[in-house]
Structure formats: structure tokens, C-alpha cells
PDB file of C-alpha atoms in Angstrom:
ATOM      1  CA  MET G   1       8.148  51.699  14.380  1.00 35.00           C
ATOM      2  CA  LYS G   2       8.363  47.947  14.654  1.00 37.00           C
ATOM      3  CA  GLU G   3       9.791  46.260  11.570  1.00 39.00           C
ATOM      4  CA  THR G   4       7.836  43.400  10.128  1.00 39.00           C
ATOM      5  CA  SER G   5       9.457  40.577   8.239  1.00 39.00           C
ATOM      6  CA  VAL G   6       7.881  37.823   6.242  1.00 38.00           C
ATOM      7  CA  LEU G   7       9.378  34.496   5.336  1.00 37.00           C
ATOM      8  CA  CYS G   8       8.914  32.900   1.972  1.00 38.00           C
ATOM      9  CA  LEU G   9      10.316  29.590   0.950  1.00 36.00           C
ATOM     10  CA  LEU G  10      11.120  30.067  -2.711  1.00 36.00           C
ATOM     11  CA  PHE G  11      11.472  26.767  -4.428  1.00 34.00           C
ATOM     12  CA  LEU G  12      13.066  27.070  -7.813  1.00 33.00           C
ATOM     13  CA  ILE G  13      12.334  23.998  -9.848  1.00 31.00           C
ATOM     14  CA  SER G  14      14.007  22.875 -13.009  1.00 28.00           C
ATOM     15  CA  LEU G  15      11.567  20.949 -15.163  1.00 31.00           C
ATOM     16  CA  LEU G  16      12.575  18.554 -17.897  1.00 29.00           C
ATOM     17  CA  SER G  17      10.733  18.675 -21.191  1.00 29.00           C
ATOM     18  CA  CYS G  18       8.143  15.939 -21.144  1.00 35.00           C
ATOM     19  CA  LYS G  19       4.647  15.505 -22.492  1.00 38.00           C
ATOM     20  CA  THR G  20       1.874  14.799 -19.991  1.00 47.00           C
ATOM     21  CA  ASN G  21      -1.911  14.821 -20.064  1.00 47.00           C
ATOM     22  CA  ARG G  22      -2.195  16.841 -16.881  1.00 71.00           C
ATOM     23  CA  ALA G  23      -3.817  20.081 -15.872  1.00 81.00           C
ATOM     24  CA  ARG G  24      -1.820  23.034 -14.707  1.00 88.00           C
ATOM     25  CA  LEU G  25      -3.057  25.004 -11.718  1.00 91.00           C
ATOM     26  CA  THR G  26      -2.736  28.758 -12.227  1.00 92.00           C
ATOM     27  CA  VAL G  27      -3.260  31.377  -9.555  1.00 95.00           C
ATOM     28  CA  SER G  28      -4.311  34.957 -10.244  1.00 94.00           C
ATOM     29  CA  PRO G  29      -2.812  37.165  -9.009  1.00 92.00           C
ATOM     30  CA  SER G  30       0.358  35.087  -9.333  1.00 90.00           C
ATOM     31  CA  SER G  31       1.552  35.149  -5.745  1.00 92.00           C
ATOM     32  CA  SER G  32       2.149  32.419  -3.201  1.00 93.00           C
ATOM     33  CA  GLN G  33       1.592  34.855  -0.313  1.00 94.00           C
ATOM     34  CA  LEU G  34      -1.608  36.843   0.069  1.00 95.00           C
ATOM     35  CA  PHE G  35      -3.077  39.329   2.507  1.00 95.00           C
ATOM     36  CA  LYS G  36      -6.175  38.578   4.564  1.00 96.00           C
ATOM     37  CA  GLY G  37      -9.092  39.971   2.539  1.00 95.00           C
ATOM     38  CA  ASP G  38      -7.441  39.485  -0.887  1.00 95.00           C
ATOM     39  CA  PHE G  39      -9.312  38.021  -3.864  1.00 96.00           C
ATOM     40  CA  VAL G  40      -7.773  35.025  -5.651  1.00 97.00           C
ATOM     41  CA  SER G  41      -8.835  33.001  -8.684  1.00 97.00           C
ATOM     42  CA  LEU G  42      -7.519  29.465  -9.143  1.00 96.00           C
ATOM     43  CA  SER G  43      -7.863  27.785 -12.543  1.00 93.00           C
ATOM     44  CA  CYS G  44      -7.277  24.292 -13.866  1.00 89.00           C
ATOM     45  CA  GLU G  45      -5.803  24.756 -17.323  1.00 83.00           C
ATOM     46  CA  GLU G  46      -6.235  21.461 -19.109  1.00 75.00           C
ATOM     47  CA  ASP G  47      -3.885  19.819 -21.584  1.00 63.00           C
ATOM     48  CA  ASP G  48      -6.732  17.437 -22.471  1.00 58.00           C
ATOM     49  CA  SER G  49     -10.123  19.151 -22.366  1.00 55.00           C
ATOM     50  CA  SER G  50     -11.948  15.868 -21.717  1.00 47.00           C
ATOM     51  CA  ALA G  51     -10.239  15.197 -18.384  1.00 57.00           C
ATOM     52  CA  GLY G  52     -12.816  16.860 -16.065  1.00 76.00           C
ATOM     53  CA  TRP G  53     -10.623  18.445 -13.387  1.00 85.00           C
ATOM     54  CA  THR G  54     -11.717  19.311  -9.833  1.00 89.00           C
ATOM     55  CA  LEU G  55      -9.897  21.882  -7.690  1.00 92.00           C
ATOM     56  CA  ARG G  56      -9.009  20.579  -4.211  1.00 94.00           C
ATOM     57  CA  ARG G  57      -7.050  21.750  -1.199  1.00 96.00           C
ATOM     58  CA  ASN G  58      -5.524  20.612   2.079  1.00 96.00           C
ATOM     59  CA  THR G  59      -5.441  23.068   4.972  1.00 96.00           C
ATOM     60  CA  SER G  60      -4.519  22.581   8.617  1.00 93.00           C
ATOM     61  CA  LYS G  61      -8.222  22.027   9.395  1.00 91.00           C
ATOM     62  CA  ARG G  62      -9.541  19.951   6.472  1.00 93.00           C
ATOM     63  CA  GLN G  63      -8.004  17.523   4.017  1.00 93.00           C
ATOM     64  CA  ARG G  64      -8.826  17.037   0.308  1.00 93.00           C
ATOM     65  CA  THR G  65     -11.905  19.276   0.156  1.00 95.00           C
ATOM     66  CA  GLN G  66     -13.094  20.563  -3.198  1.00 94.00           C
ATOM     67  CA  CYS G  67     -14.002  24.066  -4.331  1.00 96.00           C
ATOM     68  CA  GLY G  68     -17.627  24.869  -3.498  1.00 95.00           C
ATOM     69  CA  SER G  69     -17.943  22.372  -0.636  1.00 92.00           C
ATOM     70  CA  THR G  70     -17.085  24.731   2.232  1.00 93.00           C
ATOM     71  CA  TRP G  71     -14.830  27.223   0.465  1.00 96.00           C
ATOM     72  CA  GLY G  72     -14.617  29.092  -2.828  1.00 96.00           C
ATOM     73  CA  LYS G  73     -17.150  29.647  -5.579  1.00 96.00           C
ATOM     74  CA  PRO G  74     -16.851  27.452  -8.703  1.00 94.00           C
ATOM     75  CA  ALA G  75     -16.808  29.347 -12.019  1.00 89.00           C
ATOM     76  CA  GLY G  76     -16.299  26.850 -14.869  1.00 81.00           C
ATOM     77  CA  SER G  77     -12.771  25.451 -14.558  1.00 80.00           C
ATOM     78  CA  SER G  78     -11.938  28.192 -12.028  1.00 90.00           C
ATOM     79  CA  CYS G  79     -12.573  28.682  -8.339  1.00 95.00           C
ATOM     80  CA  ASN G  80     -12.820  32.181  -6.888  1.00 97.00           C
ATOM     81  CA  ILE G  81     -12.156  33.024  -3.256  1.00 97.00           C
ATOM     82  CA  THR G  82     -13.439  36.532  -2.634  1.00 95.00           C
ATOM     83  CA  LEU G  83     -12.024  37.209   0.830  1.00 96.00           C
ATOM     84  CA  MET G  84      -8.969  35.118   1.712  1.00 97.00           C
ATOM     85  CA  ILE G  85      -8.478  34.377   5.413  1.00 96.00           C
ATOM     86  CA  PRO G  86      -5.492  32.764   7.182  1.00 96.00           C
ATOM     87  CA  GLN G  87      -7.454  29.477   7.397  1.00 96.00           C
ATOM     88  CA  ASP G  88      -7.335  29.371   3.553  1.00 97.00           C
ATOM     89  CA  SER G  89      -3.553  28.792   3.795  1.00 97.00           C
ATOM     90  CA  GLY G  90      -2.675  25.390   2.414  1.00 97.00           C
ATOM     91  CA  VAL G  91      -1.860  23.283  -0.622  1.00 96.00           C
ATOM     92  CA  TYR G  92      -4.098  23.543  -3.717  1.00 96.00           C
ATOM     93  CA  TRP G  93      -4.199  21.279  -6.786  1.00 94.00           C
ATOM     94  CA  CYS G  94      -6.373  20.040  -9.667  1.00 91.00           C
ATOM     95  CA  GLU G  95      -7.445  16.381  -9.730  1.00 89.00           C
ATOM     96  CA  SER G  96      -9.225  14.371 -12.416  1.00 85.00           C
ATOM     97  CA  ARG G  97     -11.707  11.511 -12.076  1.00 79.00           C
ATOM     98  CA  GLU G  98      -8.979   9.195 -13.351  1.00 78.00           C
ATOM     99  CA  GLY G  99      -6.661  10.236 -10.509  1.00 75.00           C
ATOM    100  CA  PRO G 100      -3.786  12.226 -12.053  1.00 77.00           C
ATOM    101  CA  ILE G 101      -3.110  15.552 -10.398  1.00 87.00           C
ATOM    102  CA  SER G 102      -1.673  18.889 -11.467  1.00 89.00           C
ATOM    103  CA  ASN G 103       1.169  20.822  -9.912  1.00 90.00           C
ATOM    104  CA  MET G 104       0.564  21.650  -6.255  1.00 92.00           C
ATOM    105  CA  VAL G 105       0.573  25.275  -5.102  1.00 94.00           C
ATOM    106  CA  ASN G 106       1.190  26.288  -1.498  1.00 94.00           C
ATOM    107  CA  LEU G 107      -0.677  29.503  -0.630  1.00 96.00           C
ATOM    108  CA  THR G 108      -0.069  31.424   2.598  1.00 95.00           C
ATOM    109  CA  VAL G 109      -2.531  34.044   3.833  1.00 96.00           C
ATOM    110  CA  THR G 110      -1.348  36.524   6.457  1.00 94.00           C
ATOM    111  CA  GLY G 111      -3.135  39.027   8.622  1.00 92.00           C
ATOM    112  CA  GLY G 112       0.117  40.986   8.866  1.00 91.00           C
ATOM    113  CA  SER G 113       1.109  44.172   7.075  1.00 90.00           C
ATOM    114  CA  VAL G 114       3.955  42.849   4.864  1.00 91.00           C
ATOM    115  CA  ILE G 115       4.281  39.895   2.481  1.00 92.00           C
ATOM    116  CA  LEU G 116       7.071  38.705   0.226  1.00 92.00           C
ATOM    117  CA  GLN G 117       5.269  38.383  -3.075  1.00 91.00           C
ATOM    118  CA  SER G 118       6.854  35.739  -5.262  1.00 89.00           C
ATOM    119  CA  PRO G 119       5.592  33.930  -8.340  1.00 85.00           C
ATOM    120  CA  VAL G 120       3.569  30.779  -7.978  1.00 85.00           C
ATOM    121  CA  LEU G 121       5.497  27.592  -8.760  1.00 69.00           C
ATOM    122  CA  PRO G 122       6.833  26.099 -10.897  1.00 71.00           C
ATOM    123  CA  VAL G 123       9.695  28.377 -11.820  1.00 81.00           C
ATOM    124  CA  MET G 124      11.824  27.187 -14.708  1.00 88.00           C
ATOM    125  CA  GLU G 125      15.596  27.136 -14.436  1.00 93.00           C
ATOM    126  CA  GLY G 126      16.918  30.141 -16.377  1.00 95.00           C
ATOM    127  CA  ASP G 127      13.838  32.308 -15.705  1.00 93.00           C
ATOM    128  CA  ASP G 128      14.083  35.741 -14.131  1.00 94.00           C
ATOM    129  CA  VAL G 129      12.196  35.908 -10.817  1.00 94.00           C
ATOM    130  CA  THR G 130      11.057  39.150  -9.213  1.00 93.00           C
ATOM    131  CA  LEU G 131      10.423  39.284  -5.470  1.00 94.00           C
ATOM    132  CA  LEU G 132       8.329  42.155  -4.100  1.00 93.00           C
ATOM    133  CA  CYS G 133       8.256  43.204  -0.481  1.00 93.00           C
ATOM    134  CA  LYS G 134       4.636  44.321  -0.508  1.00 91.00           C
ATOM    135  CA  THR G 135       2.807  46.287   2.154  1.00 89.00           C
ATOM    136  CA  LYS G 136      -0.925  46.115   2.760  1.00 87.00           C
ATOM    137  CA  THR G 137      -1.163  49.897   2.732  1.00 80.00           C
ATOM    138  CA  THR G 138      -0.043  52.032  -0.177  1.00 69.00           C
ATOM    139  CA  PRO G 139       2.540  52.688  -1.373  1.00 70.00           C
ATOM    140  CA  SER G 140       4.097  49.241  -1.694  1.00 67.00           C
ATOM    141  CA  ASN G 141       7.296  50.507  -3.279  1.00 75.00           C
ATOM    142  CA  LEU G 142       9.026  51.372  -0.005  1.00 85.00           C
ATOM    143  CA  PRO G 143      12.727  50.539   0.528  1.00 91.00           C
ATOM    144  CA  ALA G 144      13.291  46.930   1.586  1.00 94.00           C
ATOM    145  CA  ALA G 145      16.088  44.612   2.618  1.00 96.00           C
ATOM    146  CA  PHE G 146      16.081  41.086   1.138  1.00 96.00           C
ATOM    147  CA  TYR G 147      17.588  38.076   2.901  1.00 97.00           C
ATOM    148  CA  LYS G 148      18.307  34.521   1.791  1.00 96.00           C
ATOM    149  CA  ASP G 149      18.775  31.874   4.473  1.00 96.00           C
ATOM    150  CA  GLY G 150      19.302  34.621   7.072  1.00 95.00           C
ATOM    151  CA  SER G 151      21.998  36.537   5.161  1.00 97.00           C
ATOM    152  CA  LEU G 152      21.415  39.958   3.650  1.00 97.00           C
ATOM    153  CA  ILE G 153      21.409  39.787  -0.153  1.00 95.00           C
ATOM    154  CA  ARG G 154      20.767  43.446  -0.891  1.00 94.00           C
ATOM    155  CA  LYS G 155      18.762  46.519  -0.024  1.00 96.00           C
ATOM    156  CA  GLN G 156      16.469  47.880  -2.712  1.00 95.00           C
ATOM    157  CA  PRO G 157      15.030  51.416  -2.694  1.00 94.00           C
ATOM    158  CA  THR G 158      11.853  50.354  -4.545  1.00 90.00           C
ATOM    159  CA  GLY G 159      10.963  47.220  -2.550  1.00 92.00           C
ATOM    160  CA  HIS G 160      11.530  44.703  -5.327  1.00 93.00           C
ATOM    161  CA  MET G 161      14.449  42.525  -6.366  1.00 95.00           C
ATOM    162  CA  THR G 162      14.958  40.445  -9.516  1.00 95.00           C
ATOM    163  CA  ILE G 163      17.002  37.252  -9.498  1.00 95.00           C
ATOM    164  CA  GLN G 164      18.175  36.775 -13.063  1.00 96.00           C
ATOM    165  CA  HIS G 165      18.542  33.364 -14.679  1.00 96.00           C
ATOM    166  CA  VAL G 166      17.609  31.364 -11.582  1.00 95.00           C
ATOM    167  CA  SER G 167      19.323  28.061 -10.886  1.00 95.00           C
ATOM    168  CA  ARG G 168      19.273  25.480  -8.111  1.00 93.00           C
ATOM    169  CA  SER G 169      21.813  27.576  -6.197  1.00 94.00           C
ATOM    170  CA  ASP G 170      19.061  30.202  -5.737  1.00 94.00           C
ATOM    171  CA  GLU G 171      16.871  27.809  -3.722  1.00 90.00           C
ATOM    172  CA  GLY G 172      16.416  28.905  -0.148  1.00 90.00           C
ATOM    173  CA  LEU G 173      14.375  30.681   2.493  1.00 90.00           C
ATOM    174  CA  TYR G 174      13.791  34.315   1.503  1.00 92.00           C
ATOM    175  CA  LYS G 175      12.481  37.143   3.672  1.00 93.00           C
ATOM    176  CA  CYS G 176      12.179  40.883   3.436  1.00 93.00           C
ATOM    177  CA  ASP G 177      11.714  43.757   5.858  1.00 90.00           C
TER     178      ASP G 177
END
């Protein structure tokens, strides 16, 4: 059987405490990698309810398009994509009429059989982060090997690994197989 590996660039960001009047983009399910055919809901959670946020994305084909134009179905402050396809891979964000933008989320959609499921950014320094080597077919809790920057970190019998109290030293390119 041919082994499949998936790469995931896990950025671990330390955020300073500061007050802003910005929206926060949330993704449900919270994963930066998705399978072709998955459902995803993206929401602009507003700090200031009067801001009027619009969800936008950049993909390899189109730049700065908004939900409902050629992709997604608007649902209040959310945008639902029923069947993700690889062409939906790209950077997503919320933007207001006044110009400020939310955090940017990079989503990758694969037609393959394995993804490295990691939480959507930002990740706070000190958080625990669980990585899941997920298969398209059930069960997803098969044994997996996890690598960081090409070096084996550990093998896990259940297909998931938790990095406790993340710090900048945990930044890197992660993959599993």
C-alpha cells in the first residue's frame, strides 16, 4: 500500500494583548486542511457590531472576491461552502467598509486520502495544540508518524499528537503519514 503524506505549515503566533475594533474570522470545523467534498462555515465575529463585515478570499484563480459572488452562500455574518473543492484553497478574511481587516486564514483543500488537521490560526503562545492525521475513510484513528521540518517527532498509535504549551520554537513544517 502506498503511504500518503500531507504537509502542513503550522504557524504558531504569539499575540500581544491589545484592544482593536476588528472582526475575527472563525472556521467551523476548525481545520486549516479540508477534504474535497467537506462542508465549511466561515464567520465574521465582530468586536463592534456596527462595522458591517464582508467575507472575502484570494485563490490562485481569483483575487479579492466576496462570499456569494461566485462561491459560498451568505448566511448572516457567515458564509457556508457546502462542497469544498481544491480550487477553494486560498486565503480568507473579513473586511469592513472602512477598510480594516480581520485575521487571515489559509485553507487548503485536497483530493487526497490523508490530511494533517490542525487548528485554524491564530494559536496563542502557551496553548496546547492537537494535530490529527485524518483519513477520508473511517476510522481516522489509525497509527501515524509525525514529522517537523523533515525529522520524525514521534509515532502515535491513535493518529493524533498534542504539542503542549506551544512556543515559537514549535514553528515549522509538519507532516504525517
